[in-house]
Coordinates of C-alpha atoms in Angstrom, one line a residue:
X28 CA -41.0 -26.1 34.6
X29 CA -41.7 -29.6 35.4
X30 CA -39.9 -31.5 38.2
X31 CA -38.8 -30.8 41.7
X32 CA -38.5 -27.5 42.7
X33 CA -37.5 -28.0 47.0
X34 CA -37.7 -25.2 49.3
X35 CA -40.1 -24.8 52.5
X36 CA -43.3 -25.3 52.0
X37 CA -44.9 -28.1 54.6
X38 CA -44.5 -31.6 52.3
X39 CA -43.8 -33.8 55.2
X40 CA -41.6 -37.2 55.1
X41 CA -42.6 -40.7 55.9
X42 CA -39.9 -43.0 57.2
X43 CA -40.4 -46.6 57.2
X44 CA -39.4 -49.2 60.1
X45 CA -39.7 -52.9 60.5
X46 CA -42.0 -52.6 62.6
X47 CA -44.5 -50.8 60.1
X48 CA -43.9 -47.6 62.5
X49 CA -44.2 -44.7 60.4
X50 CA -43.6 -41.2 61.7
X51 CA -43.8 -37.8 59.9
X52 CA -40.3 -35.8 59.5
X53 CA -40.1 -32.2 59.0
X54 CA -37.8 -31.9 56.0
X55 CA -39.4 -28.9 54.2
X56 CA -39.5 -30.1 50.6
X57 CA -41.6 -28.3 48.0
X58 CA -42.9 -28.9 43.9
X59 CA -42.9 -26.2 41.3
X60 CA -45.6 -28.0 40.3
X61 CA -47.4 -30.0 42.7
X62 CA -46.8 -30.8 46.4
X63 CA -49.4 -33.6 46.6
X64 CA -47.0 -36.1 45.2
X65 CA -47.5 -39.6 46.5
X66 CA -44.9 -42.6 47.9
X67 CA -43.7 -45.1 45.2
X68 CA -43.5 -48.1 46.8
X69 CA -39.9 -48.4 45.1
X70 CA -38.7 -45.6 46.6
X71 CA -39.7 -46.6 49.9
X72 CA -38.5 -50.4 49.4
X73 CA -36.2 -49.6 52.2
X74 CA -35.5 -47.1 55.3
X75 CA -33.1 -44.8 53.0
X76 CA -32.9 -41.4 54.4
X77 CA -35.6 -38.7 55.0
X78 CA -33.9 -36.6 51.8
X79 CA -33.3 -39.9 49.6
X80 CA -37.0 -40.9 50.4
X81 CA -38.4 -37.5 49.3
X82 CA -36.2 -37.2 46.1
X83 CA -36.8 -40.1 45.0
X84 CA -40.6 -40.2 45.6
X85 CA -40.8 -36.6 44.0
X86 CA -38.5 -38.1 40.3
X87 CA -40.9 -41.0 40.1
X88 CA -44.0 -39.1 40.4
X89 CA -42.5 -36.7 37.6
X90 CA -41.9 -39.8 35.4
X91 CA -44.9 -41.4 36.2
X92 CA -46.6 -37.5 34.9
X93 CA -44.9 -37.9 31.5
X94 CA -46.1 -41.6 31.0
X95 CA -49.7 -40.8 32.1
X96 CA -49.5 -37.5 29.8
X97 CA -48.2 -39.5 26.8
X98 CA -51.4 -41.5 26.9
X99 CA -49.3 -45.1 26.9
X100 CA -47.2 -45.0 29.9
X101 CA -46.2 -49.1 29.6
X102 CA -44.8 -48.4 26.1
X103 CA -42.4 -45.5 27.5
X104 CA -41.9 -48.0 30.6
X105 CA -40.5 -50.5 29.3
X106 CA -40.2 -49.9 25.3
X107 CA -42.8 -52.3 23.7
X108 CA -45.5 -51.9 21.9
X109 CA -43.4 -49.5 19.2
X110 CA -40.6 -47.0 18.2
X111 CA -39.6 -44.5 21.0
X112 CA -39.8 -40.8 19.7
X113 CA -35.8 -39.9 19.6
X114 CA -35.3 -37.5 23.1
X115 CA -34.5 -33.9 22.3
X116 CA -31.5 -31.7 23.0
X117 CA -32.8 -28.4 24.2
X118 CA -30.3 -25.5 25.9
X119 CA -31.1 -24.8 29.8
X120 CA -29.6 -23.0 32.7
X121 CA -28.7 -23.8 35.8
X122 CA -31.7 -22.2 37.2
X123 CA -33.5 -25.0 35.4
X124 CA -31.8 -27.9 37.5
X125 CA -31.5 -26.6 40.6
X126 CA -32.6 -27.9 43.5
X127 CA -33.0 -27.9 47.7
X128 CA -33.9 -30.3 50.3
X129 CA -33.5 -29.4 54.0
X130 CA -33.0 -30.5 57.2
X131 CA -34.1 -28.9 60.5
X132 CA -32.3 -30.8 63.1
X133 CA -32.4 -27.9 65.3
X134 CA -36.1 -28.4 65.1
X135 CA -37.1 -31.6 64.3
X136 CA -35.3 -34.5 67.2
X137 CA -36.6 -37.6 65.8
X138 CA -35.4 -37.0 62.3
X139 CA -31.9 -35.6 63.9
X140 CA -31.8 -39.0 65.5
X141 CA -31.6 -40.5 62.7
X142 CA -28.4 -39.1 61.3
X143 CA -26.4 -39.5 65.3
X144 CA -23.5 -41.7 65.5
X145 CA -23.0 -43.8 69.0
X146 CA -20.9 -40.1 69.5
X147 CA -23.4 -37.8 69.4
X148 CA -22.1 -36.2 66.1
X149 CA -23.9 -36.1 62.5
X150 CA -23.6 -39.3 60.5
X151 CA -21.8 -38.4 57.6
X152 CA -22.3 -41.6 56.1
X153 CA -26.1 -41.3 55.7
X154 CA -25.4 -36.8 54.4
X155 CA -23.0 -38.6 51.6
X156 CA -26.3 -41.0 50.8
X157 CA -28.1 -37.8 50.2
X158 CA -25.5 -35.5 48.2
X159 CA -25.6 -38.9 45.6
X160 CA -29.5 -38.9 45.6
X161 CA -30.0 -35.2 45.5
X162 CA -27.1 -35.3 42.2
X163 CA -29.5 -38.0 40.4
X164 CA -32.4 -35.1 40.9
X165 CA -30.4 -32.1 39.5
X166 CA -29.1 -34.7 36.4
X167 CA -33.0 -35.8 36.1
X168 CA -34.4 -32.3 35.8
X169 CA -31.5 -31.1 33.5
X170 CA -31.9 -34.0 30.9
X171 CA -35.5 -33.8 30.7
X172 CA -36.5 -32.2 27.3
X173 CA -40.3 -31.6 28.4
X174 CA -41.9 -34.2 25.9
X175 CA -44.1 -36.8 27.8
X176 CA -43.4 -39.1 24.5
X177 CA -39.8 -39.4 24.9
X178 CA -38.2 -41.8 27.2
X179 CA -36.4 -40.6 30.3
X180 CA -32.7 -41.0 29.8
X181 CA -30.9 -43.3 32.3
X182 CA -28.5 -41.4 35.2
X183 CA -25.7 -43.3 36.6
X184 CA -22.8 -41.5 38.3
X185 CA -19.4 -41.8 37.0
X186 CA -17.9 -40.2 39.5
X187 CA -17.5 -38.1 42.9
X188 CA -14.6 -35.5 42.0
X189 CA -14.2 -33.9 45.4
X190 CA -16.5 -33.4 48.4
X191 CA -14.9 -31.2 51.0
X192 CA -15.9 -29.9 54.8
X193 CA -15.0 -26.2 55.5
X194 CA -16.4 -26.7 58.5
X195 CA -17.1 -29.3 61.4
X196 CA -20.9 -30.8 61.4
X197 CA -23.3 -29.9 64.5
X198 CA -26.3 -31.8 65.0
X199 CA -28.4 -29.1 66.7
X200 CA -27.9 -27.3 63.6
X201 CA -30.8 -26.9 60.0
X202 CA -28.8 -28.0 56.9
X203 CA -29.8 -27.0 53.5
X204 CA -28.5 -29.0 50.8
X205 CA -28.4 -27.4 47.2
X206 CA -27.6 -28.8 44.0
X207 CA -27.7 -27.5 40.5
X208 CA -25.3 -28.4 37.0
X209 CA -22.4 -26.6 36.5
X210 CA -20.7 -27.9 33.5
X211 CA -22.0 -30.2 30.3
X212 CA -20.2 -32.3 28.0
X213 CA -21.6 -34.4 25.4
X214 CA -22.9 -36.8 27.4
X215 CA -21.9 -36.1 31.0
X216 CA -23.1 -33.5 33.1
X217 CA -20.9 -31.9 36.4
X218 CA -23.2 -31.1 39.2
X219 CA -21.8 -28.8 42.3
X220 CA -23.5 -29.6 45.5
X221 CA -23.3 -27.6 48.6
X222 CA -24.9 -28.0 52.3
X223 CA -24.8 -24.9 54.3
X224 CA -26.7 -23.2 57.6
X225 CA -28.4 -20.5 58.8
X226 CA -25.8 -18.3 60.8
X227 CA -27.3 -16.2 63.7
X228 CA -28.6 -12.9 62.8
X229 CA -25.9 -10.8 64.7
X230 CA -22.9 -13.1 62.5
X231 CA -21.7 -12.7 59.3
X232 CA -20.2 -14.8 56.9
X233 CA -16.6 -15.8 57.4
X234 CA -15.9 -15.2 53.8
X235 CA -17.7 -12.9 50.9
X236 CA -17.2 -15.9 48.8
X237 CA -16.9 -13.9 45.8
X238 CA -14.3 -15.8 44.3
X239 CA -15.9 -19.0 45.9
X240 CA -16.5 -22.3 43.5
X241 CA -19.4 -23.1 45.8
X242 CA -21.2 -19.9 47.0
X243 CA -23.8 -19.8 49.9
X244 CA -26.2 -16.7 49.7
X245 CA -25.4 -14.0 52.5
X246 CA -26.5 -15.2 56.0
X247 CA -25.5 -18.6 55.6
X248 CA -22.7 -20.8 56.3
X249 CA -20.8 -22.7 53.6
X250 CA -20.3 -26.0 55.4
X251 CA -19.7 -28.7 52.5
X252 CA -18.7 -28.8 48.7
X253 CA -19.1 -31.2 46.4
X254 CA -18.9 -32.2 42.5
X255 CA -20.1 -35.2 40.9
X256 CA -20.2 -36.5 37.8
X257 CA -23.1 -37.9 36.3
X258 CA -23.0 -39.4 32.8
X259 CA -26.5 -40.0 30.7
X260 CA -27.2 -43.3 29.0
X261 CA -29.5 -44.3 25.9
X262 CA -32.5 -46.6 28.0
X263 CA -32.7 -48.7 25.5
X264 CA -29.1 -49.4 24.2
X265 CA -27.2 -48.1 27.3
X266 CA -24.9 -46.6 25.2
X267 CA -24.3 -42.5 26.0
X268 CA -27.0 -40.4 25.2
X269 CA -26.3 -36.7 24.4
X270 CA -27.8 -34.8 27.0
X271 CA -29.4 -30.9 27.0
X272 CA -26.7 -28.2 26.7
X273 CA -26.3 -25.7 29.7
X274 CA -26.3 -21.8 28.8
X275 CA -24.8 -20.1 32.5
X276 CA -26.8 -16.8 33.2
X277 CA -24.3 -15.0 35.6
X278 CA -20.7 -14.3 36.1
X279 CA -20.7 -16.5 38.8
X280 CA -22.6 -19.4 36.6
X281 CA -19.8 -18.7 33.9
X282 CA -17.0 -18.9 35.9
X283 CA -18.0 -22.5 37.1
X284 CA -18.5 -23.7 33.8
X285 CA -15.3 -22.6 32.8
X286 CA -13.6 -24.1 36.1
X287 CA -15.5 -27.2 34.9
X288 CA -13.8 -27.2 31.8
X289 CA -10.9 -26.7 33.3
X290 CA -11.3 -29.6 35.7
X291 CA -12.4 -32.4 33.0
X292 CA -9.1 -31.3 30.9
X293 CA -6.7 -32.0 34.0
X294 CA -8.7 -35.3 34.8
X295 CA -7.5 -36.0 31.0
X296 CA -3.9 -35.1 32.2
X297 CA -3.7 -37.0 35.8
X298 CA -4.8 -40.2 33.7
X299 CA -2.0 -39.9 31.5
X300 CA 0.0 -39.2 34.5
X301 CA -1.1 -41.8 36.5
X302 CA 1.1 -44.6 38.1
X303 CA -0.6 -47.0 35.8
X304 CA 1.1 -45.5 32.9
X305 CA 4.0 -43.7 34.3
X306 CA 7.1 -44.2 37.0
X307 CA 7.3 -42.7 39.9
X308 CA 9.3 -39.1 39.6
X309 CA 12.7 -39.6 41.2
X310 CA 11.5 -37.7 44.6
X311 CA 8.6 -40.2 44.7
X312 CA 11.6 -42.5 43.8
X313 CA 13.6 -41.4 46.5
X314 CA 10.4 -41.8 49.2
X315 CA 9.7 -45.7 48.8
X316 CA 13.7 -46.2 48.6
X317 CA 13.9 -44.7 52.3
X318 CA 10.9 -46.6 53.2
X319 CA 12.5 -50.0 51.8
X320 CA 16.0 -48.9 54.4
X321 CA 13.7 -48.5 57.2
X322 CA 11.6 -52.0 56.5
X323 CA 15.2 -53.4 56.0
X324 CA 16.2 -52.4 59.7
X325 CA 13.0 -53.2 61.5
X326 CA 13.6 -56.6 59.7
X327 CA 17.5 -56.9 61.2
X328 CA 16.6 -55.4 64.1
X329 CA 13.3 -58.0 64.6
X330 CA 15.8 -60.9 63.9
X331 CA 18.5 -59.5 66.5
X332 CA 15.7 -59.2 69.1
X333 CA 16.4 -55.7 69.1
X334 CA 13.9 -52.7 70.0
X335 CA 15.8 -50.6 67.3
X336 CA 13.7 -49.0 64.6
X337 CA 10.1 -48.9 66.7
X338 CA 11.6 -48.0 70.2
X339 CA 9.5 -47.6 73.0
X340 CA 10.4 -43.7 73.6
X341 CA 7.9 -41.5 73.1
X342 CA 9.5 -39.6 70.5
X343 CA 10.1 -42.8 68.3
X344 CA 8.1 -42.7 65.1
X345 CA 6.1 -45.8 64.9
X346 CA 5.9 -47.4 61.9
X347 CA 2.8 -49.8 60.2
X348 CA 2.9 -52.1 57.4
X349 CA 0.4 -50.9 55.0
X350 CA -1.0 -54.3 54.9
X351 CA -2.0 -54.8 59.1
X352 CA -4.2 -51.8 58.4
X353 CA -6.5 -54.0 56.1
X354 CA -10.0 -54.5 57.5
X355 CA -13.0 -56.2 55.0
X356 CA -16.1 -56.1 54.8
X357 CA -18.7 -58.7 52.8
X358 CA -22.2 -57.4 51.8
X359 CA -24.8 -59.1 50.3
X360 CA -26.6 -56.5 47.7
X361 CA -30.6 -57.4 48.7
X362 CA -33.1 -56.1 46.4
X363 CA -34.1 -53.5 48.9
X364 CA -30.9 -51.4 48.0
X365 CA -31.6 -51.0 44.6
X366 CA -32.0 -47.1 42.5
X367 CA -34.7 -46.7 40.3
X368 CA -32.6 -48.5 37.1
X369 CA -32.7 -52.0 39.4
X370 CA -28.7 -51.7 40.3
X371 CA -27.3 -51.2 43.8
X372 CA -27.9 -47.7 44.6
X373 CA -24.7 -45.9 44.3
X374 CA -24.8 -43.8 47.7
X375 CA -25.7 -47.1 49.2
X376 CA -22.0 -47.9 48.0
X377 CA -20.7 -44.9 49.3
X378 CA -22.4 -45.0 53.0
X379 CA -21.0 -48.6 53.3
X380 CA -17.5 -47.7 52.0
X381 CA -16.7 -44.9 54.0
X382 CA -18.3 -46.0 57.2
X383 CA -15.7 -49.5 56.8
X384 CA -12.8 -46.7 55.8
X385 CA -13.8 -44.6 59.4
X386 CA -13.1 -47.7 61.5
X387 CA -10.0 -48.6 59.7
X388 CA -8.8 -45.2 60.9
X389 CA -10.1 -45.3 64.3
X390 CA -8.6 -48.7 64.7
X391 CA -4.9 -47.2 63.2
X392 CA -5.6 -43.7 65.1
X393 CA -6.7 -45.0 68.5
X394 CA -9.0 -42.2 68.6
X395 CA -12.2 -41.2 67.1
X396 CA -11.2 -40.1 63.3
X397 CA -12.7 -36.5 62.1
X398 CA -13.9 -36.6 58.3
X399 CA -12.1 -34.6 56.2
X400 CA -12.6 -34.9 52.2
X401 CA -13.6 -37.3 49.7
X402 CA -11.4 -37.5 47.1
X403 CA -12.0 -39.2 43.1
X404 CA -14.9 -41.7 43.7
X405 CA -14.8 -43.8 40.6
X406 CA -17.6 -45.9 39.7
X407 CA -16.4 -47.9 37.1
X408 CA -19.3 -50.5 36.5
X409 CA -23.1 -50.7 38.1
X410 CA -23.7 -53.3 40.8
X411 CA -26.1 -55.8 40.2
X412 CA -28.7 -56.9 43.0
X413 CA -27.8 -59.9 44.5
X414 CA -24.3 -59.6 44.2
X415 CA -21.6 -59.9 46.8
X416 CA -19.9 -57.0 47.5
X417 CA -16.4 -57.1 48.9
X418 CA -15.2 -53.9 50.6
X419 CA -11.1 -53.8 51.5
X420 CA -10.5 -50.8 53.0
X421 CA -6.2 -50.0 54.2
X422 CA -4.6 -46.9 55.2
X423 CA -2.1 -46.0 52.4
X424 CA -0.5 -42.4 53.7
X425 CA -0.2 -40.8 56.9
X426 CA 1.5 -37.9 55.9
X427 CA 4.1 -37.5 59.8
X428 CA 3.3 -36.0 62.0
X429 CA 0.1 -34.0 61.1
X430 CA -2.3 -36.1 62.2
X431 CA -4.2 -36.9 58.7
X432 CA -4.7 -40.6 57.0
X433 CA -6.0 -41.5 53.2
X434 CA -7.9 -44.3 53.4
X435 CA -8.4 -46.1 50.1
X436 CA -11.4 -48.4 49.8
X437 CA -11.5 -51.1 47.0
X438 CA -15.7 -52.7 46.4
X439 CA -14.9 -55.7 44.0
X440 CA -17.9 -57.6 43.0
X441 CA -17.9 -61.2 43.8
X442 CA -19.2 -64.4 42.0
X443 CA -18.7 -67.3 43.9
X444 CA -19.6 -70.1 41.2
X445 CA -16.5 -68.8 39.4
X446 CA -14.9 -66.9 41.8
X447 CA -14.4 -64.1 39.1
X448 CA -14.0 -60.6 41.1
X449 CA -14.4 -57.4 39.2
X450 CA -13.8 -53.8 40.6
X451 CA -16.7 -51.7 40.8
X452 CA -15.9 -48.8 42.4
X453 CA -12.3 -47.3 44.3
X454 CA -12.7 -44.3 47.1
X455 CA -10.4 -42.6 48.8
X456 CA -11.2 -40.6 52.2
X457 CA -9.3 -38.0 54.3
X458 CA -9.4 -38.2 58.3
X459 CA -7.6 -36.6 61.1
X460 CA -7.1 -37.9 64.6
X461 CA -5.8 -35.8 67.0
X462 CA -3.1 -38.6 68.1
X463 CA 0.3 -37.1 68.5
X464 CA 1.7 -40.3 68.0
X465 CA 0.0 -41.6 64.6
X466 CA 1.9 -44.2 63.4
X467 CA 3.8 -44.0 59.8
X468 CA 2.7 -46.3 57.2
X469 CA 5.5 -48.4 56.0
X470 CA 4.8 -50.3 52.3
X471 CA 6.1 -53.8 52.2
X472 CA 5.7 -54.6 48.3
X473 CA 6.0 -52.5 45.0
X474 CA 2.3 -52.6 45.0
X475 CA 1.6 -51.3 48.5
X476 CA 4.6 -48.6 47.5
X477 CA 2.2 -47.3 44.8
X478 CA -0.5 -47.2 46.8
X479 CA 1.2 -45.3 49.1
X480 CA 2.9 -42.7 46.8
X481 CA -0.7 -42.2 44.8
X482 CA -2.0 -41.6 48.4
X483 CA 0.7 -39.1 48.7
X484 CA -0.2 -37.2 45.7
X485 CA -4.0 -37.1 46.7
X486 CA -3.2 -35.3 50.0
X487 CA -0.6 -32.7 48.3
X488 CA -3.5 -32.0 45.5
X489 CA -6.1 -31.3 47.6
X490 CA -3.7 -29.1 50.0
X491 CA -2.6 -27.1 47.2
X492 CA -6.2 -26.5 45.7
X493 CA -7.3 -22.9 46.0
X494 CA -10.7 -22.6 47.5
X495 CA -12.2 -19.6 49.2
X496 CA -13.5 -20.2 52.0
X497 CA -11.0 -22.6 53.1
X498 CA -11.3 -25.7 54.0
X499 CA -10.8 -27.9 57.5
X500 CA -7.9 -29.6 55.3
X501 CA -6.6 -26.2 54.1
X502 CA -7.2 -24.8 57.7
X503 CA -5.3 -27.6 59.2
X504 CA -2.6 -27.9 57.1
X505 CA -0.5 -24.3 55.6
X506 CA -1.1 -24.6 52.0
X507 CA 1.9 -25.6 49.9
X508 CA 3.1 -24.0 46.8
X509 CA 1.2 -25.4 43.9
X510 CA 2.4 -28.2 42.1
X511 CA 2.8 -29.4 38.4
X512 CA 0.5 -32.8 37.7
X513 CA 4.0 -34.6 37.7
X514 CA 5.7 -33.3 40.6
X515 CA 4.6 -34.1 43.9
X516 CA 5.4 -32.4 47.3
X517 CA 6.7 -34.6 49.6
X518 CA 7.6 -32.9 52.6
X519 CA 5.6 -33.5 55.8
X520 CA 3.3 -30.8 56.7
X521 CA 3.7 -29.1 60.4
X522 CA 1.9 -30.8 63.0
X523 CA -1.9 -29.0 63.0
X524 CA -2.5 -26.1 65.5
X525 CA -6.1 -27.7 66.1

């Protein structure tokens, strides 16, 4: 079929500089039909990624195909010069959609370089810019109905349901990243995502992963799992487009799409569940009216002079108001961030969100914060280029004494002739610190309370989720008895063996 097909064949990367320094890569990228592809000047507008760079490259160059075959590539461009012909539903498999890119860091030092933090250790930052870009490829190749006359639908991602580490990231180690749908709605499409390594040959697998949501073939590693959510929009209209139905060919393929049902039906039920439309449960009730006594004695104990309530003993639990853990950030969206539908890219957004929500928890933590899970990235409306994007980033649960902090960051779009602010998109990350003594956050309004208690509820979900293999969250925290959507767990876990 037409499209990207990725595996090892030698189609080498060019990364851009300021400088106009250019410098080949090794990620081993290949076509089903062609490897001779060549660089869109959009796609290289700016030093994105070696992966980004090549995926987006290889989805312009299939687009630019259709146009050229349909004989009038402007009119499919930009819809002049006459009626579109209406864009086919057709019935694929996942073997249709699925896609690799790699990346031999145990091979290649300059691009391995490029994903180091000051550390030493693998920038997850830029790997979350690629599991976005390599999600727009899988959701490109599945909507395409084969017909050079129809227009390409448009891709925007509506959401990133989960991305989870089951294990730490080396960087002397070759990632493979691997996408394919899972699960199709009308409209929307869920994509699973996985990054895992080569093991060495005398290992084996920690896990048969027969019952795993996110397998890795036999000799490798699963590493990272991920589901987005990608929703497909008329080009023309921009209202949703119905997009090609997904027929799963094995047991395994089946069982995801029925896990993916399964999933958008309790998304339904949270919503309806949600501290937007509901009160807290009386255990949730019970939480922010202890946390109200113990802001009521700090406050006594500040106006007596008094030490009482954060004592200087080591054994003292120290308390923070939710609201000194607030750190900002202001961006200025330049053209040069921009996907192939002129908006902000969307793992643009989510590099710059969660590198702001790692230094809020290394500045809460006092040491360096260990990345955990991503859970529910909404996007809830496309950033325009030029905007000014406001990150707030706070710490809203540190669940005592395990070690672990959700950080929620809030992007709110900025216009400063009329100082309107609109949300644009809400993320939530999971850290751990290995600090003994991480401090408790302490809400100081009704509004930080809910924050707080929603933060709570995260961190219990994604404990109590059953995943094989396991992951670092599962590994560092026992597992607790599965919850209903309306009652949370609210008991500390045990303080982590790591």
């Amino acid at each position: 079929g037409r499209g990207v097909r990725c595996s090892s064949s030698g189609l080498r990367m060019l990364a851009l500089g300021r400088a106009a320094r250019s410098r080949a890569t090794s990620l081993l990228c290949r076509t089903a039909a062609s490897a001779s592809a060549q660089p869109s000047p959009q796609a290289e507008h700016r030093q994105r990624t070696a992966v980004t760079n090549q995926l987006w490259r290889q989805r312009l160059a299939s687009a630019s195909h259709n146009n050229n075959s349909s004989g009038h590539g402007s009119k499919s461009a930009n819809g002049g010069g006459g009626s579109q012909k209406a864009h086919a539903v057709l019935t694929k498999t996942p073997r249709d959609s699925l896609t690799e890119a790699f990346l031999p860091f145990a091979e290649d030092q300059a691009l391995r370089s490029d994903y180091l933090t000051s550390t030493g250790k693998v920038r997850v930052g830029k790997l979350l810019e690629d599991l976005d870009a390599l999600a727009g490829t899988v959701a490109f190749r599945h909507c395409d109905d084969g017909d050079p006359d129809s227009s390409p639908l448009t891709i925007v991602t509506a959401s990133v349901d989960r991305i989870d580490l089951h294990s730490r990231l080396y960087p002397d180690k070759n990632y493979r990243l691997q996408g394919k749908v899972s699960y199709v709605g009308t409209s929307s499409m869920e994509i699973t995502i996985t990054v895992d390594s080569p093991l060495p040959s005398n290992s084996t697998p920690s896990s048969s992963g027969s019952s795993s949501s996110a397998q890795s073939p036999a000799g490798a590693e699963l590493l990272l799992s991920s589901t987005f959510t990608m929703v497909a929009r008329d080009p023309f209209t921009n209202k949703a487009h119905a997009i090609n139905q997904l027929k799963p060919e094995t047991a395994a393929e089946q069982a995801a799409f029925e896990r993916g049902r399964r999933a958008t039906l309790l998304r339904k039920e949270r919503a309806q569940h949600s501290l937007l439309r509901k009160n807290p449960s009386p255990t949730e009730s019970q939480v922010i009216h202890e946390l109200h006594l113990i802001a009521s004695q700090k406050d006594r104990a500040k106006n007596n002079n008094s030490s009482n309530g954060n004592s200087n003993s080591s054994a003292a639990t120290v308390y923070v108001p939710m609201e000194d853990t607030v750190k900002r950030s202001l961006v200025v969206c330049q053209p040069q961030e921009r996907n192939m539908h002129n908006k902000v890219f969307g793992g643009f957004l989510m590099r710059q969100a969660f590198e702001l929500a790692w230094a809020t928890a290394y500045v809460l933590g006092k040491k360096h914060p260990h990345f955990i899970c991503v859970d529910d990235i909404s996007f809830q409306r496309p950033v325009e280029i030029g905007s000014l994007l406001d990150l707030e980033a706070r710490v809203v649960y540190t669940p005592d004494p395990s070690g672990f902090m959700i950080v929620s960051v809030v992007a709110d779009v900025i216009n400063p002739q009329n100082g309107e602010r609109l949300t644009t998109n809400t993320f939530y990350f999971t850290f751990f610190c290995d600090n003994p003594q991480m401090p408790r956050i302490l809400p100081r309004s009704y509004a930080d309370a809910m924050l707080l208690i929603d933060g709570m509820r995260r961190f219990n979900c994604g404990a109590s989720q059953d995943t094989e293999p396991p992951t670092l969250l599962h590994q560092l925290v026992p597992r607790p008895a599965a919850t209903s959507t309306t009652q949370t767990q609210t008991t500390a876990p045990p303080k982590p063996a790591a």
